[in-house]
Amino acid sequence: SAVGRGPEVPFRSEAYRISAVARGKELRLTLSALDPAEAPPQDLVFRFGMSGSFRLSPAAELPRHAHLRFLTRESPVRALSFVDPRRFGSWRLGDAWEPDRGPCVLTEYQAFRENVLKNLDDRAFDKPICEVLLNQKYFNGIGNYLRAEILYRLKIPPFEKARTVLEALKDQEQEKRKDPSLTLSRKVKLMQENPDLLELCHLVPMEVITAEKQLFDPGHPDNYAAFTTWLRCYLVPGMSSLRDRSGRTIWFQALPHPLLTPPNLGTSSPTGQTPRRKRPQPKADPEAPSPKVTSRASKRRRRAAANPPKSEEEEEEKEGKEEKEEKEGKEEEADGPRKGRARGRKKATTAPASSEPEVPLRRSRRTSARRAKGETATPRL
């Protein structure tokens, strides 16, 4: 089509045959002319992305987003179209598979298993198992809904470290090789009765292919209903979900263990909506000095240090004046009326004519305590 992003296909033939071979998430089409002298064979390798598919429809009723079309010679003419609404899919010329993809989980199961177990030292397996299952270098063919179904059946926490999960399978593999009683038929039986993670990566996609006519045939009226019935975890009500580091949503049965949850990821409700993250609060520095708390005693000490020391005679003279002034203030206060909240207020009194400077009425606590104990004032050193 005019809006297709793929390369032009340099193949022209009046009559040709289309054959296909799949490997993981890739599909290779081979166009072969019925007359070999008319045109050499042409290979195309497709990647489907999230929404790519092939549909056969009347040429006069092409579906939307039909980016590549193969027409028939019959009447009425039909078209086999590569349909990709989101345009995540693509095709390229040639027969070479993508070099970064490992063996297919379906058609090359034994090579797929060996490729995973012999490369567990790769840094890719430092990531959570849910993220590694989407790595097509090792799990070619596993997608988002398949990883959720596989982990759900084995009750594996999605953010468990991949190497921790798979190293146990490596030990089991070595024990099976040493056991001469395990024949091929018995291995197949054990795989079907009690499959491990890598075996489910083969068996779960096979379930989908076995029921392909009912699950994924676009013309089947109960297509989507049959698929949702088959699902046990992915998009199932009551399951939880959150996003991994690559931004893909992982579905699982229960909230992951807090120690297995990756940083900066918030759990979500069964509807898949992620709550807002809380603003990080600053942490207290354990080595920082504690805030200073100033008490009344320390204030008095600083005030005393600022004032010069006085002699013993001056202290006694000051105390006598304080007592006299306080006594006179109480007598005048008792003579006058007391109203409302004014009882705590002191009335201003006229100081007696004296050459002595005015002394505040308030008695120092230290002097009062000393008099109560019967101690004599001692000069300050």
Short mmCIF file of C-alpha atoms in Angstrom, two decimals:
data_model
loop_
_atom_site.label_atom_id
_atom_site.label_comp_id
_atom_site.label_asym_id
_atom_site.label_seq_id
_atom_site.Cartn_x
_atom_site.Cartn_y
_atom_site.Cartn_z
CA SER A 1 0.00 0.00 0.00
CA ALA A 2 1.00 3.66 -0.34
CA VAL A 3 1.36 4.10 3.42
CA GLY A 4 3.27 0.88 4.05
CA ARG A 5 6.71 1.29 5.63
CA GLY A 6 8.19 -1.95 4.32
CA PRO A 7 10.46 -2.22 1.28
CA GLU A 8 9.11 -2.76 -2.22
CA VAL A 9 8.93 -6.46 -3.17
CA PRO A 10 10.71 -7.01 -6.53
CA PHE A 11 8.65 -10.06 -7.50
CA ARG A 12 6.29 -10.25 -10.49
CA SER A 13 4.60 -13.44 -11.61
CA GLU A 14 1.28 -14.38 -13.15
CA ALA A 15 1.06 -17.60 -11.12
CA TYR A 16 3.02 -18.40 -7.98
CA ARG A 17 2.83 -20.33 -4.75
CA ILE A 18 3.30 -19.02 -1.19
CA SER A 19 4.85 -21.21 1.51
CA ALA A 20 5.68 -20.26 5.08
CA VAL A 21 8.02 -21.30 7.88
CA ALA A 22 7.85 -19.88 11.42
CA ARG A 23 10.66 -19.48 13.92
CA GLY A 24 9.75 -17.90 17.21
CA LYS A 25 8.21 -14.51 16.54
CA GLU A 26 9.33 -14.42 12.92
CA LEU A 27 7.63 -15.80 9.83
CA ARG A 28 9.37 -16.37 6.51
CA LEU A 29 7.30 -16.42 3.32
CA THR A 30 8.74 -17.85 0.11
CA LEU A 31 7.18 -16.76 -3.20
CA SER A 32 7.83 -19.36 -5.91
CA ALA A 33 6.68 -18.87 -9.53
CA LEU A 34 5.00 -21.89 -11.08
CA ASP A 35 7.21 -21.26 -14.10
CA PRO A 36 10.79 -21.09 -12.74
CA ALA A 37 11.93 -19.21 -15.83
CA GLU A 38 9.45 -16.41 -15.13
CA ALA A 39 10.97 -15.17 -11.84
CA PRO A 40 13.45 -16.41 -9.23
CA PRO A 41 12.08 -17.27 -5.77
CA GLN A 42 11.69 -14.40 -3.34
CA ASP A 43 11.89 -14.66 0.47
CA LEU A 44 10.31 -12.22 2.93
CA VAL A 45 10.80 -12.35 6.72
CA PHE A 46 7.97 -10.82 8.76
CA ARG A 47 7.79 -9.53 12.31
CA PHE A 48 4.23 -9.04 13.54
CA GLY A 49 4.73 -6.55 16.36
CA MET A 50 1.67 -6.30 18.62
CA SER A 51 -1.09 -6.21 16.02
CA GLY A 52 0.23 -7.72 12.78
CA SER A 53 -1.64 -10.61 11.12
CA PHE A 54 -2.56 -12.09 7.75
CA ARG A 55 -6.14 -11.97 6.49
CA LEU A 56 -7.78 -13.43 3.40
CA SER A 57 -10.64 -11.28 2.09
CA PRO A 58 -12.28 -10.21 -1.18
CA ALA A 59 -10.05 -7.79 -3.07
CA ALA A 60 -12.93 -5.31 -3.27
CA GLU A 61 -13.28 -5.34 0.55
CA LEU A 62 -9.74 -4.92 1.77
CA PRO A 63 -9.41 -4.44 5.53
CA ARG A 64 -7.97 -1.21 6.84
CA HIS A 65 -4.17 -1.07 7.26
CA ALA A 66 -3.57 -3.80 4.66
CA HIS A 67 0.05 -2.85 3.96
CA LEU A 68 1.04 -5.75 1.70
CA ARG A 69 -1.35 -7.71 -0.60
CA PHE A 70 -1.08 -10.94 -2.57
CA LEU A 71 -3.87 -11.24 -5.16
CA THR A 72 -5.39 -14.45 -6.55
CA ARG A 73 -6.35 -15.13 -10.18
CA GLU A 74 -9.77 -16.51 -9.34
CA SER A 75 -13.04 -14.70 -9.86
CA PRO A 76 -13.92 -12.82 -7.75
CA VAL A 77 -10.36 -11.89 -6.88
CA ARG A 78 -9.29 -12.33 -3.26
CA ALA A 79 -6.36 -10.85 -1.43
CA LEU A 80 -4.07 -12.25 1.24
CA SER A 81 -3.09 -9.10 3.18
CA PHE A 82 -0.58 -8.32 5.90
CA VAL A 83 -2.63 -6.15 8.25
CA ASP A 84 -0.94 -4.05 10.95
CA PRO A 85 -3.03 -1.24 12.52
CA ARG A 86 -0.27 -0.05 14.88
CA ARG A 87 2.55 -0.41 12.34
CA PHE A 88 4.82 -2.17 14.83
CA GLY A 89 5.24 -5.05 12.40
CA SER A 90 7.65 -5.11 9.47
CA TRP A 91 9.07 -7.22 6.68
CA ARG A 92 12.47 -7.40 5.02
CA LEU A 93 13.81 -9.05 1.91
CA GLY A 94 15.89 -12.22 2.10
CA ASP A 95 15.69 -15.51 3.94
CA ALA A 96 17.96 -14.71 6.90
CA TRP A 97 16.48 -14.83 10.39
CA GLU A 98 17.26 -11.96 12.73
CA PRO A 99 20.70 -12.71 14.23
CA ASP A 100 19.79 -11.65 17.79
CA ARG A 101 17.03 -14.25 18.13
CA GLY A 102 17.62 -17.64 19.72
CA PRO A 103 16.16 -21.04 18.82
CA CYS A 104 12.38 -21.30 18.58
CA VAL A 105 10.55 -22.47 21.72
CA LEU A 106 8.23 -24.57 19.51
CA THR A 107 10.16 -26.03 16.61
CA GLU A 108 13.65 -26.11 18.23
CA TYR A 109 12.82 -26.92 21.84
CA GLN A 110 15.97 -28.90 22.72
CA ALA A 111 18.26 -26.28 21.21
CA PHE A 112 16.24 -23.58 23.00
CA ARG A 113 16.65 -25.32 26.36
CA GLU A 114 20.38 -25.82 25.92
CA ASN A 115 20.86 -22.22 24.80
CA VAL A 116 19.32 -20.95 28.04
CA LEU A 117 21.03 -23.29 30.50
CA LYS A 118 24.54 -22.91 29.06
CA ASN A 119 24.38 -19.08 29.10
CA LEU A 120 23.20 -18.46 32.66
CA ASP A 121 26.39 -16.47 33.30
CA ASP A 122 25.13 -13.81 30.91
CA ARG A 123 24.29 -10.50 32.62
CA ALA A 124 20.83 -10.70 31.02
CA PHE A 125 19.85 -13.22 33.71
CA ASP A 126 20.54 -10.66 36.47
CA LYS A 127 17.12 -9.19 35.67
CA PRO A 128 13.77 -10.41 37.03
CA ILE A 129 12.40 -13.55 35.43
CA CYS A 130 9.38 -11.70 34.02
CA GLU A 131 11.68 -9.40 32.02
CA VAL A 132 14.02 -12.14 30.85
CA LEU A 133 11.11 -14.13 29.42
CA LEU A 134 10.65 -11.34 26.86
CA ASN A 135 14.31 -11.48 25.79
CA GLN A 136 14.09 -13.00 22.29
CA LYS A 137 17.77 -13.90 22.35
CA TYR A 138 16.87 -16.72 24.74
CA PHE A 139 13.05 -16.99 24.67
CA ASN A 140 12.25 -16.56 20.99
CA GLY A 141 8.46 -16.77 20.72
CA ILE A 142 7.41 -15.84 24.27
CA GLY A 143 5.31 -12.68 24.52
CA ASN A 144 3.51 -10.72 27.20
CA TYR A 145 0.46 -12.91 27.72
CA LEU A 146 2.49 -16.13 27.49
CA ARG A 147 4.93 -15.09 30.22
CA ALA A 148 2.03 -14.29 32.56
CA GLU A 149 0.43 -17.69 31.95
CA ILE A 150 3.72 -19.58 32.40
CA LEU A 151 4.69 -17.89 35.68
CA TYR A 152 1.14 -18.23 37.01
CA ARG A 153 1.05 -22.01 36.50
CA LEU A 154 4.33 -22.47 38.38
CA LYS A 155 3.51 -19.86 41.08
CA ILE A 156 6.84 -18.11 40.45
CA PRO A 157 7.03 -14.49 41.70
CA PRO A 158 7.47 -12.33 38.61
CA PHE A 159 10.37 -10.33 40.04
CA GLU A 160 12.39 -13.29 41.28
CA LYS A 161 15.92 -13.13 39.86
CA ALA A 162 16.02 -15.15 36.63
CA ARG A 163 19.31 -16.87 37.41
CA THR A 164 17.98 -18.06 40.78
CA VAL A 165 15.01 -19.70 39.06
CA LEU A 166 16.92 -21.28 36.19
CA GLU A 167 20.00 -22.56 38.04
CA ALA A 168 17.82 -25.13 39.80
CA LEU A 169 16.79 -26.44 36.36
CA LYS A 170 20.45 -26.72 35.40
CA ASP A 171 21.11 -28.99 38.38
CA GLN A 172 18.07 -31.12 37.54
CA GLU A 173 19.28 -31.40 33.95
CA GLN A 174 22.60 -32.83 35.07
CA GLU A 175 20.89 -35.36 37.35
CA LYS A 176 18.62 -36.55 34.54
CA ARG A 177 21.60 -37.15 32.27
CA LYS A 178 23.22 -39.34 34.91
CA ASP A 179 20.07 -41.44 35.36
CA PRO A 180 20.13 -44.27 32.76
CA SER A 181 16.53 -45.31 33.55
CA LEU A 182 15.08 -42.12 32.06
CA THR A 183 14.12 -43.06 28.53
CA LEU A 184 12.78 -40.57 26.00
CA SER A 185 9.18 -41.66 26.52
CA ARG A 186 9.54 -41.32 30.29
CA LYS A 187 11.06 -37.84 29.92
CA VAL A 188 8.10 -36.79 27.79
CA LYS A 189 5.69 -38.18 30.38
CA LEU A 190 7.44 -36.34 33.22
CA MET A 191 7.42 -33.14 31.21
CA GLN A 192 3.66 -33.37 30.67
CA GLU A 193 2.87 -34.33 34.27
CA ASN A 194 5.23 -31.99 36.11
CA PRO A 195 6.71 -29.46 33.66
CA ASP A 196 9.39 -26.95 34.64
CA LEU A 197 9.70 -23.36 33.43
CA LEU A 198 11.47 -24.13 30.15
CA GLU A 199 9.10 -26.98 29.36
CA LEU A 200 6.10 -24.72 29.88
CA CYS A 201 7.66 -22.28 27.43
CA HIS A 202 7.07 -25.04 24.89
CA LEU A 203 3.79 -26.55 26.15
CA VAL A 204 1.77 -23.35 26.71
CA PRO A 205 2.28 -22.01 23.15
CA MET A 206 1.45 -25.49 21.85
CA GLU A 207 -1.92 -25.27 23.63
CA VAL A 208 -2.65 -22.08 21.73
CA ILE A 209 -1.67 -23.63 18.38
CA THR A 210 -3.74 -26.75 19.07
CA ALA A 211 -6.83 -24.60 19.64
CA GLU A 212 -5.83 -22.06 16.97
CA LYS A 213 -8.96 -22.52 14.85
CA GLN A 214 -11.19 -21.63 17.75
CA LEU A 215 -8.99 -19.08 19.48
CA PHE A 216 -7.52 -16.94 16.72
CA ASP A 217 -9.48 -17.45 13.52
CA PRO A 218 -10.73 -13.92 12.65
CA GLY A 219 -13.84 -15.37 11.06
CA HIS A 220 -14.86 -17.37 14.10
CA PRO A 221 -17.79 -15.68 15.92
CA ASP A 222 -16.61 -16.75 19.38
CA ASN A 223 -12.96 -15.89 18.80
CA TYR A 224 -12.33 -13.47 21.66
CA ALA A 225 -14.62 -15.26 24.10
CA ALA A 226 -12.77 -18.54 23.57
CA PHE A 227 -9.41 -16.86 24.06
CA THR A 228 -10.43 -15.15 27.32
CA THR A 229 -11.82 -18.46 28.57
CA TRP A 230 -8.47 -20.13 27.92
CA LEU A 231 -6.55 -17.42 29.83
CA ARG A 232 -5.93 -18.13 33.52
CA CYS A 233 -3.99 -15.00 34.55
CA TYR A 234 -3.51 -12.43 31.79
CA LEU A 235 -6.29 -9.78 31.95
CA VAL A 236 -8.26 -12.04 34.29
CA PRO A 237 -10.39 -10.15 36.88
CA GLY A 238 -8.98 -10.46 40.39
CA MET A 239 -5.35 -10.67 39.23
CA SER A 240 -2.83 -7.95 40.02
CA SER A 241 -0.59 -6.13 37.59
CA LEU A 242 2.26 -3.64 37.49
CA ARG A 243 4.80 -2.39 34.99
CA ASP A 244 8.31 -3.75 34.68
CA ARG A 245 11.39 -1.69 33.83
CA SER A 246 10.75 -2.00 30.10
CA GLY A 247 7.28 -0.51 30.51
CA ARG A 248 5.38 -3.73 29.80
CA THR A 249 2.54 -4.77 32.12
CA ILE A 250 3.02 -8.06 33.97
CA TRP A 251 -0.04 -9.88 35.34
CA PHE A 252 0.25 -12.19 38.35
CA GLN A 253 -1.88 -13.79 41.03
CA ALA A 254 -0.74 -11.96 44.15
CA LEU A 255 1.36 -8.98 45.08
CA PRO A 256 5.07 -9.76 44.77
CA HIS A 257 7.23 -10.08 47.84
CA PRO A 258 8.56 -6.62 48.80
CA LEU A 259 12.13 -7.86 48.55
CA LEU A 260 11.48 -9.05 45.00
CA THR A 261 9.82 -5.86 43.79
CA PRO A 262 12.12 -3.73 41.60
CA PRO A 263 12.80 -0.15 42.70
CA ASN A 264 10.59 2.68 41.47
CA LEU A 265 7.70 0.36 40.71
CA GLY A 266 4.29 0.85 42.35
CA THR A 267 1.83 -1.94 42.83
CA SER A 268 -1.50 -1.60 41.15
CA SER A 269 -5.04 -2.64 41.70
CA PRO A 270 -6.63 -5.63 39.93
CA THR A 271 -7.81 -3.19 37.26
CA GLY A 272 -4.23 -2.46 36.32
CA GLN A 273 -4.28 1.20 37.33
CA THR A 274 -1.05 2.27 38.98
CA PRO A 275 -1.46 4.59 42.00
CA ARG A 276 0.47 7.82 42.27
CA ARG A 277 3.90 7.58 43.74
CA LYS A 278 4.55 9.29 47.03
CA ARG A 279 6.98 12.18 47.04
CA PRO A 280 10.25 10.99 48.62
CA GLN A 281 10.85 12.45 52.07
CA PRO A 282 14.36 13.58 53.07
CA LYS A 283 16.05 11.13 55.41
CA ALA A 284 17.75 12.26 58.60
CA ASP A 285 21.53 12.12 58.61
CA PRO A 286 22.61 9.86 61.50
CA GLU A 287 25.93 11.72 61.77
CA ALA A 288 24.37 15.19 61.79
CA PRO A 289 24.50 17.00 65.16
CA SER A 290 21.24 17.03 67.07
CA PRO A 291 19.38 20.35 67.28
CA LYS A 292 20.27 22.50 70.27
CA VAL A 293 17.59 22.87 72.94
CA THR A 294 18.06 25.94 75.09
CA SER A 295 16.74 25.56 78.64
CA ARG A 296 15.95 28.28 81.15
CA ALA A 297 18.93 27.29 83.28
CA SER A 298 21.32 27.74 80.35
CA LYS A 299 19.80 31.15 79.62
CA ARG A 300 20.30 32.17 83.24
CA ARG A 301 23.88 30.98 83.12
CA ARG A 302 24.57 33.03 80.02
CA ARG A 303 22.90 36.06 81.57
CA ALA A 304 24.93 35.65 84.76
CA ALA A 305 28.11 35.35 82.76
CA ALA A 306 27.32 38.62 80.96
CA ASN A 307 26.75 40.54 84.27
CA PRO A 308 29.75 41.32 86.50
CA PRO A 309 29.81 39.59 89.91
CA LYS A 310 28.65 41.51 92.95
CA SER A 311 29.92 41.51 96.52
CA GLU A 312 28.11 39.89 99.45
CA GLU A 313 27.02 43.27 100.92
CA GLU A 314 25.47 44.38 97.66
CA GLU A 315 23.53 41.10 97.38
CA GLU A 316 22.08 41.44 100.91
CA GLU A 317 21.16 45.07 100.34
CA LYS A 318 19.40 44.17 97.09
CA GLU A 319 17.46 41.34 98.73
CA GLY A 320 16.26 43.67 101.54
CA LYS A 321 14.98 46.20 99.05
CA GLU A 322 13.21 43.50 97.04
CA GLU A 323 11.38 42.25 100.16
CA LYS A 324 10.32 45.77 101.15
CA GLU A 325 9.01 46.66 97.70
CA GLU A 326 7.15 43.34 97.38
CA LYS A 327 5.48 43.81 100.80
CA GLU A 328 4.30 47.32 99.96
CA GLY A 329 2.94 46.15 96.60
CA LYS A 330 0.88 43.40 98.24
CA GLU A 331 -0.64 45.79 100.79
CA GLU A 332 -1.75 48.26 98.11
CA GLU A 333 -3.09 45.43 95.98
CA ALA A 334 -5.20 44.15 98.90
CA ASP A 335 -6.75 47.62 99.49
CA GLY A 336 -7.97 48.08 95.90
CA PRO A 337 -10.74 46.08 94.13
CA ARG A 338 -9.82 43.06 92.01
CA LYS A 339 -11.72 42.76 88.75
CA GLY A 340 -11.91 39.87 86.30
CA ARG A 341 -8.58 38.71 84.98
CA ALA A 342 -6.76 41.72 86.37
CA ARG A 343 -5.83 39.83 89.55
CA GLY A 344 -2.60 38.63 88.04
CA ARG A 345 -1.56 42.16 87.11
CA LYS A 346 0.48 44.30 89.47
CA LYS A 347 -0.47 47.93 90.04
CA ALA A 348 2.13 50.55 89.47
CA THR A 349 3.34 52.02 92.75
CA THR A 350 5.09 55.24 93.40
CA ALA A 351 8.61 54.57 94.43
CA PRO A 352 9.70 56.26 97.66
CA ALA A 353 11.95 59.21 97.31
CA SER A 354 15.39 57.90 97.67
CA SER A 355 18.72 58.38 96.20
CA GLU A 356 18.92 54.62 95.66
CA PRO A 357 18.21 53.37 92.09
CA GLU A 358 14.90 51.56 91.54
CA VAL A 359 15.12 47.81 92.15
CA PRO A 360 12.74 45.38 90.38
CA LEU A 361 10.18 43.68 92.59
CA ARG A 362 10.94 40.20 91.34
CA ARG A 363 13.12 38.16 93.67
CA SER A 364 15.70 35.92 92.13
CA ARG A 365 15.05 32.20 92.48
CA ARG A 366 18.53 31.53 93.68
CA THR A 367 18.18 33.99 96.59
CA SER A 368 14.76 32.56 97.58
CA ALA A 369 16.10 29.04 97.57
CA ARG A 370 19.07 30.09 99.67
CA ARG A 371 16.85 31.82 102.26
CA ALA A 372 14.52 28.81 102.47
CA LYS A 373 17.51 26.60 103.33
CA GLY A 374 18.86 29.11 105.84
CA GLU A 375 22.08 29.54 103.95
CA THR A 376 24.05 32.73 103.84
CA ALA A 377 25.06 34.34 100.62
CA THR A 378 28.53 33.55 99.47
CA PRO A 379 30.52 35.65 97.14
CA ARG A 380 30.77 34.44 93.54
CA LEU A 381 34.21 33.34 92.38
#
